[in-house]
Structure formats: C-alpha cells, structure tokens
mmCIF file of C-alpha atoms in Angstrom:
data_model
loop_
_atom_site.group_PDB
_atom_site.id
_atom_site.type_symbol
_atom_site.label_atom_id
_atom_site.label_comp_id
_atom_site.label_asym_id
_atom_site.label_seq_id
_atom_site.Cartn_x
_atom_site.Cartn_y
_atom_site.Cartn_z
ATOM 1 C CA MET A 1 0.000 0.000 0.000
ATOM 2 C CA GLN A 2 2.843 2.337 0.932
ATOM 3 C CA ARG A 3 4.512 1.587 -2.384
ATOM 4 C CA ASN A 4 1.269 2.202 -4.233
ATOM 5 C CA GLU A 5 1.023 5.598 -2.582
ATOM 6 C CA GLU A 6 4.597 6.408 -3.560
ATOM 7 C CA ILE A 7 3.903 5.480 -7.174
ATOM 8 C CA PHE A 8 0.694 7.472 -7.135
ATOM 9 C CA LYS A 9 2.493 10.496 -5.690
ATOM 10 C CA LYS A 10 5.126 10.290 -8.439
ATOM 11 C CA LEU A 11 2.406 10.085 -11.062
ATOM 12 C CA ILE A 12 0.678 13.152 -9.663
ATOM 13 C CA ILE A 13 3.936 15.121 -9.650
ATOM 14 C CA GLN A 14 4.743 14.074 -13.199
ATOM 15 C CA SER A 15 1.218 14.868 -14.336
ATOM 16 C CA ILE A 16 1.316 18.347 -12.804
ATOM 17 C CA LYS A 17 4.713 19.030 -14.368
ATOM 18 C CA GLU A 18 3.438 17.880 -17.742
ATOM 19 C CA ALA A 19 0.313 19.984 -17.363
ATOM 20 C CA LEU A 20 2.434 23.030 -16.512
ATOM 21 C CA ASP A 21 4.433 22.467 -19.683
ATOM 22 C CA ASP A 22 1.390 21.984 -21.842
ATOM 23 C CA VAL A 23 -0.368 25.317 -21.966
ATOM 24 C CA PRO A 24 -2.102 26.879 -24.948
ATOM 25 C CA THR A 25 -0.649 29.971 -26.527
ATOM 26 C CA PRO A 26 -1.807 33.037 -24.601
ATOM 27 C CA PRO A 27 -4.550 34.931 -26.466
ATOM 28 C CA TYR A 28 -2.537 38.158 -26.513
ATOM 29 C CA SER A 29 1.076 38.519 -27.488
ATOM 30 C CA LYS A 30 3.807 38.976 -24.925
ATOM 31 C CA GLU A 31 4.461 42.461 -26.261
ATOM 32 C CA GLU A 32 0.816 43.463 -26.141
ATOM 33 C CA THR A 33 0.564 42.287 -22.549
ATOM 34 C CA TRP A 34 3.746 44.159 -21.659
ATOM 35 C CA ILE A 35 2.258 47.369 -23.067
ATOM 36 C CA ASN A 36 -0.910 46.834 -21.001
ATOM 37 C CA ILE A 37 1.173 46.281 -17.875
ATOM 38 C CA CYS A 38 3.137 49.466 -18.535
ATOM 39 C CA LYS A 39 -0.088 51.402 -19.069
ATOM 40 C CA SER A 40 -1.513 50.103 -15.792
ATOM 41 C CA LEU A 41 1.694 50.909 -13.939
ATOM 42 C CA PHE A 42 1.666 54.395 -15.409
ATOM 43 C CA LYS A 43 -1.941 54.915 -14.301
ATOM 44 C CA LEU A 44 -1.100 53.643 -10.824
ATOM 45 C CA LYS A 45 1.900 55.919 -10.557
ATOM 46 C CA LYS A 46 -0.182 58.829 -11.742
ATOM 47 C CA SER A 47 -2.923 58.115 -9.195
ATOM 48 C CA TYR A 48 -0.294 57.975 -6.402
ATOM 49 C CA ASN A 49 1.101 61.324 -7.497
ATOM 50 C CA ASP A 50 -2.348 62.869 -7.756
ATOM 51 C CA MET B 1 21.692 38.061 -15.136
ATOM 52 C CA PHE B 2 19.442 40.431 -13.294
ATOM 53 C CA HIS B 3 19.870 38.443 -10.103
ATOM 54 C CA ASN B 4 23.320 39.912 -9.650
ATOM 55 C CA ASN B 5 22.032 43.397 -9.907
ATOM 56 C CA LEU B 6 18.828 42.923 -8.049
ATOM 57 C CA GLN B 7 20.136 44.377 -4.820
ATOM 58 C CA LYS B 8 21.434 47.453 -6.561
ATOM 59 C CA ARG B 9 18.663 48.176 -8.944
ATOM 60 C CA ASN B 10 15.885 50.573 -8.343
ATOM 61 C CA SER B 11 12.367 49.155 -8.478
ATOM 62 C CA SER B 12 11.525 51.750 -11.085
ATOM 63 C CA ASP B 13 14.284 50.535 -13.333
ATOM 64 C CA GLU B 14 12.507 49.810 -16.593
ATOM 65 C CA GLN B 15 15.216 47.504 -17.858
ATOM 66 C CA SER B 16 15.052 45.344 -14.751
ATOM 67 C CA LYS B 17 11.299 45.143 -15.050
ATOM 68 C CA ARG B 18 11.553 44.115 -18.664
ATOM 69 C CA LEU B 19 14.144 41.508 -17.811
ATOM 70 C CA ILE B 20 11.989 40.092 -15.024
ATOM 71 C CA TYR B 21 9.010 40.074 -17.361
ATOM 72 C CA GLU B 22 10.950 38.211 -20.034
ATOM 73 C CA SER B 23 12.353 35.745 -17.516
ATOM 74 C CA TYR B 24 9.111 34.895 -15.741
ATOM 75 C CA TYR B 25 6.427 35.475 -18.356
ATOM 76 C CA ALA B 26 6.122 31.768 -19.243
ATOM 77 C CA HIS B 27 6.403 30.680 -15.599
ATOM 78 C CA VAL B 28 3.614 33.011 -14.478
ATOM 79 C CA TYR B 29 1.341 32.093 -17.376
ATOM 80 C CA LYS B 30 1.832 28.356 -16.777
ATOM 81 C CA ILE B 31 0.842 28.637 -13.113
ATOM 82 C CA ALA B 32 -2.143 30.844 -13.877
ATOM 83 C CA TYR B 33 -3.338 28.530 -16.635
ATOM 84 C CA PHE B 34 -2.809 25.401 -14.533
ATOM 85 C CA PHE B 35 -5.058 26.841 -11.825
ATOM 86 C CA ILE B 36 -7.706 28.451 -13.994
ATOM 87 C CA LYS B 37 -7.712 26.429 -17.241
ATOM 88 C CA ASP B 38 -8.844 29.421 -19.239
ATOM 89 C CA PRO B 39 -6.225 31.188 -21.395
ATOM 90 C CA TYR B 40 -7.995 34.562 -21.296
ATOM 91 C CA ILE B 41 -8.374 34.598 -17.538
ATOM 92 C CA ALA B 42 -4.853 33.202 -17.163
ATOM 93 C CA GLN B 43 -3.577 36.143 -19.155
ATOM 94 C CA ASP B 44 -5.533 38.590 -16.976
ATOM 95 C CA ILE B 45 -3.987 36.956 -13.922
ATOM 96 C CA LEU B 46 -0.559 37.185 -15.545
ATOM 97 C CA GLN B 47 -1.050 40.885 -16.132
ATOM 98 C CA GLU B 48 -2.296 41.535 -12.620
ATOM 99 C CA SER B 49 0.517 39.456 -11.135
ATOM 100 C CA PHE B 50 3.198 41.436 -12.940
ATOM 101 C CA ILE B 51 1.644 44.713 -11.826
ATOM 102 C CA LYS B 52 1.824 43.467 -8.220
ATOM 103 C CA ILE B 53 5.360 42.182 -8.784
ATOM 104 C CA PHE B 54 6.583 45.499 -10.135
ATOM 105 C CA THR B 55 4.849 47.653 -7.545
ATOM 106 C CA ASN B 56 6.297 45.538 -4.724
ATOM 107 C CA LEU B 57 9.689 44.734 -6.168
ATOM 108 C CA ASN B 58 11.469 46.633 -3.421
ATOM 109 C CA LYS B 59 10.149 44.076 -0.928
ATOM 110 C CA VAL B 60 12.304 41.272 -2.323
ATOM 111 C CA GLU B 61 15.221 41.034 0.041
ATOM 112 C CA GLU B 62 17.152 38.207 -1.536
ATOM 113 C CA SER B 63 17.584 37.864 -5.258
ATOM 114 C CA SER B 64 17.686 34.071 -4.946
ATOM 115 C CA LYS B 65 14.125 34.145 -3.674
ATOM 116 C CA LEU B 66 12.751 36.093 -6.607
ATOM 117 C CA LYS B 67 11.287 33.093 -8.428
ATOM 118 C CA ALA B 68 9.580 31.816 -5.270
ATOM 119 C CA TRP B 69 8.225 35.306 -4.616
ATOM 120 C CA VAL B 70 6.918 35.584 -8.197
ATOM 121 C CA THR B 71 5.287 32.162 -7.791
ATOM 122 C CA THR B 72 3.651 33.235 -4.529
ATOM 123 C CA ILE B 73 2.258 36.440 -6.009
ATOM 124 C CA THR B 74 0.917 34.604 -9.049
ATOM 125 C CA SER B 75 -0.664 31.883 -6.932
ATOM 126 C CA ARG B 76 -2.266 34.441 -4.623
ATOM 127 C CA THR B 77 -3.566 36.468 -7.539
ATOM 128 C CA ALA B 78 -5.103 33.334 -9.036
ATOM 129 C CA ILE B 79 -6.582 32.347 -5.676
ATOM 130 C CA ASP B 80 -8.086 35.820 -5.241
ATOM 131 C CA PHE B 81 -9.643 35.510 -8.661
ATOM 132 C CA ILE B 82 -11.084 32.086 -7.837
ATOM 133 C CA ARG B 83 -12.529 33.412 -4.578
ATOM 134 C CA LYS B 84 -14.153 36.336 -6.316
ATOM 135 C CA GLN B 85 -15.557 34.024 -8.954
ATOM 136 C CA LYS B 86 -16.757 31.632 -6.284
ATOM 137 C CA ARG B 87 -18.661 34.347 -4.556
ATOM 138 C CA ARG B 88 -20.425 35.009 -7.832
ATOM 139 C CA ASN B 89 -20.958 31.442 -8.768
ATOM 140 C CA GLU B 90 -20.794 28.821 -6.072
ATOM 141 C CA LEU B 91 -18.684 25.906 -7.157
ATOM 142 C CA ASP B 92 -19.727 22.431 -6.213
ATOM 143 C CA VAL B 93 -17.232 20.182 -4.645
ATOM 144 C CA GLU B 94 -17.641 16.638 -5.694
ATOM 145 C CA ASN B 95 -18.074 14.110 -2.964
ATOM 146 C CA VAL B 96 -15.825 11.286 -3.916
ATOM 147 C CA ASN B 97 -15.707 8.039 -2.055
ATOM 148 C CA ASP B 98 -12.477 6.666 -0.777
ATOM 149 C CA ILE B 99 -11.274 4.175 -3.296
ATOM 150 C CA ALA B 100 -7.988 2.470 -2.820
ATOM 151 C CA VAL B 101 -5.577 2.227 -5.674
ATOM 152 C CA ASN B 102 -4.478 -1.190 -6.553
ATOM 153 C CA ILE B 103 -1.136 -1.000 -8.224
ATOM 154 C CA ASN B 104 0.960 -4.055 -8.419
ATOM 155 C CA GLU B 105 4.696 -4.054 -8.633
ATOM 156 C CA MET B 106 5.954 -2.013 -11.514
ATOM 157 C CA ALA B 107 7.989 -3.817 -14.096
ATOM 158 C CA PRO B 108 11.380 -2.148 -14.409
ATOM 159 C CA SER B 109 11.357 -2.041 -18.173
ATOM 160 C CA VAL B 110 11.139 0.382 -21.056
ATOM 161 C CA GLU B 111 7.434 -0.424 -21.150
ATOM 162 C CA GLU B 112 7.164 1.192 -17.762
ATOM 163 C CA GLU B 113 7.743 4.615 -19.235
ATOM 164 C CA VAL B 114 5.088 4.097 -21.890
ATOM 165 C CA GLU B 115 2.690 2.821 -19.273
ATOM 166 C CA LYS B 116 3.455 5.761 -17.066
ATOM 167 C CA CYS B 117 2.519 8.055 -19.943
ATOM 168 C CA PHE B 118 -0.915 6.451 -20.117
ATOM 169 C CA LEU B 119 -1.381 6.829 -16.392
ATOM 170 C CA CYS B 120 -0.189 10.424 -16.455
ATOM 171 C CA ALA B 121 -2.498 11.206 -19.350
ATOM 172 C CA ALA B 122 -5.429 9.788 -17.392
ATOM 173 C CA ILE B 123 -4.448 11.772 -14.310
ATOM 174 C CA ARG B 124 -3.980 14.923 -16.342
ATOM 175 C CA ASP B 125 -7.381 14.547 -17.951
ATOM 176 C CA GLU B 126 -8.958 14.136 -14.572
ATOM 177 C CA MET B 127 -6.932 16.958 -13.082
ATOM 178 C CA ASP B 128 -8.552 19.292 -15.593
ATOM 179 C CA THR B 129 -11.928 18.396 -14.140
ATOM 180 C CA LEU B 130 -10.878 19.157 -10.556
ATOM 181 C CA SER B 131 -11.986 22.478 -9.150
ATOM 182 C CA PRO B 132 -9.257 25.162 -9.039
ATOM 183 C CA ASP B 133 -9.253 24.873 -5.229
ATOM 184 C CA HIS B 134 -8.282 21.235 -5.499
ATOM 185 C CA ARG B 135 -5.678 21.789 -8.215
ATOM 186 C CA ILE B 136 -4.041 24.501 -6.136
ATOM 187 C CA VAL B 137 -3.567 22.302 -3.073
ATOM 188 C CA LEU B 138 -2.101 19.522 -5.203
ATOM 189 C CA TYR B 139 0.257 22.003 -6.851
ATOM 190 C CA LEU B 140 1.417 23.458 -3.531
ATOM 191 C CA LYS B 141 1.771 20.050 -1.921
ATOM 192 C CA TYR B 142 3.490 18.156 -4.680
ATOM 193 C CA ILE B 143 5.384 20.775 -6.650
ATOM 194 C CA HIS B 144 6.340 23.079 -3.798
ATOM 195 C CA ASP B 145 6.500 20.294 -1.270
ATOM 196 C CA MET B 146 4.536 22.358 1.230
ATOM 197 C CA LYS B 147 3.176 20.825 4.398
ATOM 198 C CA ASP B 148 -0.563 20.926 5.095
ATOM 199 C CA GLN B 149 -0.048 23.625 7.732
ATOM 200 C CA GLU B 150 1.962 25.745 5.309
ATOM 201 C CA ILE B 151 -0.702 25.388 2.625
ATOM 202 C CA ALA B 152 -3.354 26.370 5.160
ATOM 203 C CA ARG B 153 -1.406 29.508 6.095
ATOM 204 C CA PHE B 154 -0.729 30.310 2.461
ATOM 205 C CA LEU B 155 -4.358 29.936 1.401
ATOM 206 C CA GLU B 156 -5.698 31.325 4.682
ATOM 207 C CA ILE B 157 -7.909 28.319 5.260
ATOM 208 C CA LYS B 158 -8.115 25.653 7.965
ATOM 209 C CA VAL B 159 -5.683 22.734 7.983
ATOM 210 C CA ALA B 160 -8.674 20.397 8.023
ATOM 211 C CA THR B 161 -9.898 22.003 4.797
ATOM 212 C CA VAL B 162 -6.504 21.453 3.187
ATOM 213 C CA LYS B 163 -6.547 17.801 4.219
ATOM 214 C CA THR B 164 -10.066 17.354 2.894
ATOM 215 C CA ARG B 165 -9.196 18.948 -0.440
ATOM 216 C CA ILE B 166 -6.086 16.819 -0.871
ATOM 217 C CA HIS B 167 -8.017 13.708 0.087
ATOM 218 C CA ARG B 168 -10.841 14.456 -2.325
ATOM 219 C CA ALA B 169 -8.537 15.446 -5.162
ATOM 220 C CA LYS B 170 -6.454 12.309 -4.783
ATOM 221 C CA ASN B 171 -9.523 10.130 -4.579
ATOM 222 C CA GLN B 172 -10.955 11.655 -7.702
ATOM 223 C CA LEU B 173 -7.723 10.947 -9.537
ATOM 224 C CA LYS B 174 -7.586 7.402 -8.193
ATOM 225 C CA LYS B 175 -11.187 6.841 -9.190
ATOM 226 C CA ARG B 176 -10.371 7.930 -12.710
ATOM 227 C CA LEU B 177 -7.443 5.538 -12.878
ATOM 228 C CA GLU B 178 -9.642 2.717 -11.735
ATOM 229 C CA LYS B 179 -12.349 3.662 -14.200
ATOM 230 C CA SER B 180 -9.885 3.705 -17.039
ATOM 231 C CA SER B 181 -9.160 0.061 -16.157
ATOM 232 C CA ILE B 182 -5.486 0.791 -16.272
ATOM 233 C CA MET B 183 -4.710 0.158 -12.645
ATOM 234 C CA ASP B 184 -6.592 -3.116 -12.485
ATOM 235 C CA GLY B 185 -5.660 -4.187 -15.939
ATOM 236 C CA ASP B 186 -2.641 -5.810 -17.400
ATOM 237 C CA LEU B 187 -0.332 -2.841 -17.317
ATOM 238 C CA TYR B 188 0.742 -3.216 -13.737
ATOM 239 C CA ALA B 189 -0.038 -6.817 -13.275
ATOM 240 C CA GLU B 190 2.746 -8.873 -11.830
ATOM 241 C CA LYS B 191 4.652 -10.694 -14.476
#
C-alpha cells in the first residue's frame, strides 16, 4: 500500500509538471501584454502622485 | 543576469522590469493557466501578477528568492480571482468516495515509461476536471512540497480544509485511474 502511494504520488507530480508544460498559446502577445502592464503601472503611478 | 544586480537596482528601473518580465512570463502564465484552465483569464492573472510584482519589487530582500516570490504572487492572484468568482458562482465540490488504488509491482522495463505516460495522461485529464481549489492544493503540496499547515497559512484556510481537499482530489484521480481500467488491468499486473 505504501509503495502504491509512492507510485501514485510520483504520477501526480509528473502529471502536474506535464500539465504546466502543456499550456495553450496566450490569447494576446507577450508584447501586447507588456504594453498593457506598462499602461496600468503608469496609471497607478499617476494616481499615487495625484 | 538580473539576479546579480537585483540588490542594486531601483524598483523603477525599466530595464530590470523588462528583464523580469521576459524571464518569468512563461512561468507566471503556466501557473495561472494550470489553476484556472482558461487562457484569457490566465492572461488577466498574468497581467495583474506582474503589476503586483513590479509595484512591490522593493520588498524582495534576496535575489535568490525572486522566483519563489513571483510564484507566490501569481498563486495568490489566481486564488483571489477564484474566490471572487466563487462568490459570484458557487462551485460544487464533488463528494468522492475513498477508493484504494491497486497498483501491483511495476515492471522495471522500457514499457514502464510508456505505461506511465498512459497513467499520467489519465491523471492529467482528470486533473482538468478538478476544481481550481483542489488543483491549487495539489500544486502546492506536490510541486512546492509544502506541508498541510503551510498550505493552510498560504491559502488562509483551515488545515482540516486542506486535508479534505487533498483527500478528495487524490480520490478523484484514483477513481479515474480505476475507471480507465489501467490500474486493475494488465499494465501493472505482476509478471
């Protein structure tokens, strides 16, 4: 039983790792997202200053 | 890379931010997607996570802990999202019976790897059907090797709740393996 649990644990870990490596392409490009982040940071900075 | 300069750099340093973004973009997106399973929401979480990362960058004391800190912020952002969503739309938690896994001795052969792929595929399929709450505890427990108490503190929930979620998640995965007839079938039968 202990061994079964060990095997099961390894399978879960491997499955999670595989799932983390198997993601669909993000809907927006990296650059587009970066621009959005910069815009939000700018707005935040502006609101702090105001 | 930027780790060497992390102590020196100013949190408003645009180049550092860009470098951090480039370095952790994939990492953050993977975590967000693993929890949420929706690319659009995962991208929103990514965006929000980086905003939090950049506005709190001065709080990172050790450069070696940057990745862990980025992971924590992303996980928390995803959890916050799930909680907000939950408040809007109550998620049902499946009540899964305790079913023991029956795995016989594994044959130490090349076949083992192929067989493992089948098992992993079954687990992965089932993992997609788990609620985000259950996927998160599995991720924290098995990938970050966190103890139940640590997960409870991290998620701000009771230890008993963590235990229940792990138990239910594991049982659901085991049930799937049994259903797929892999565990009881020939694959792991003693030879």
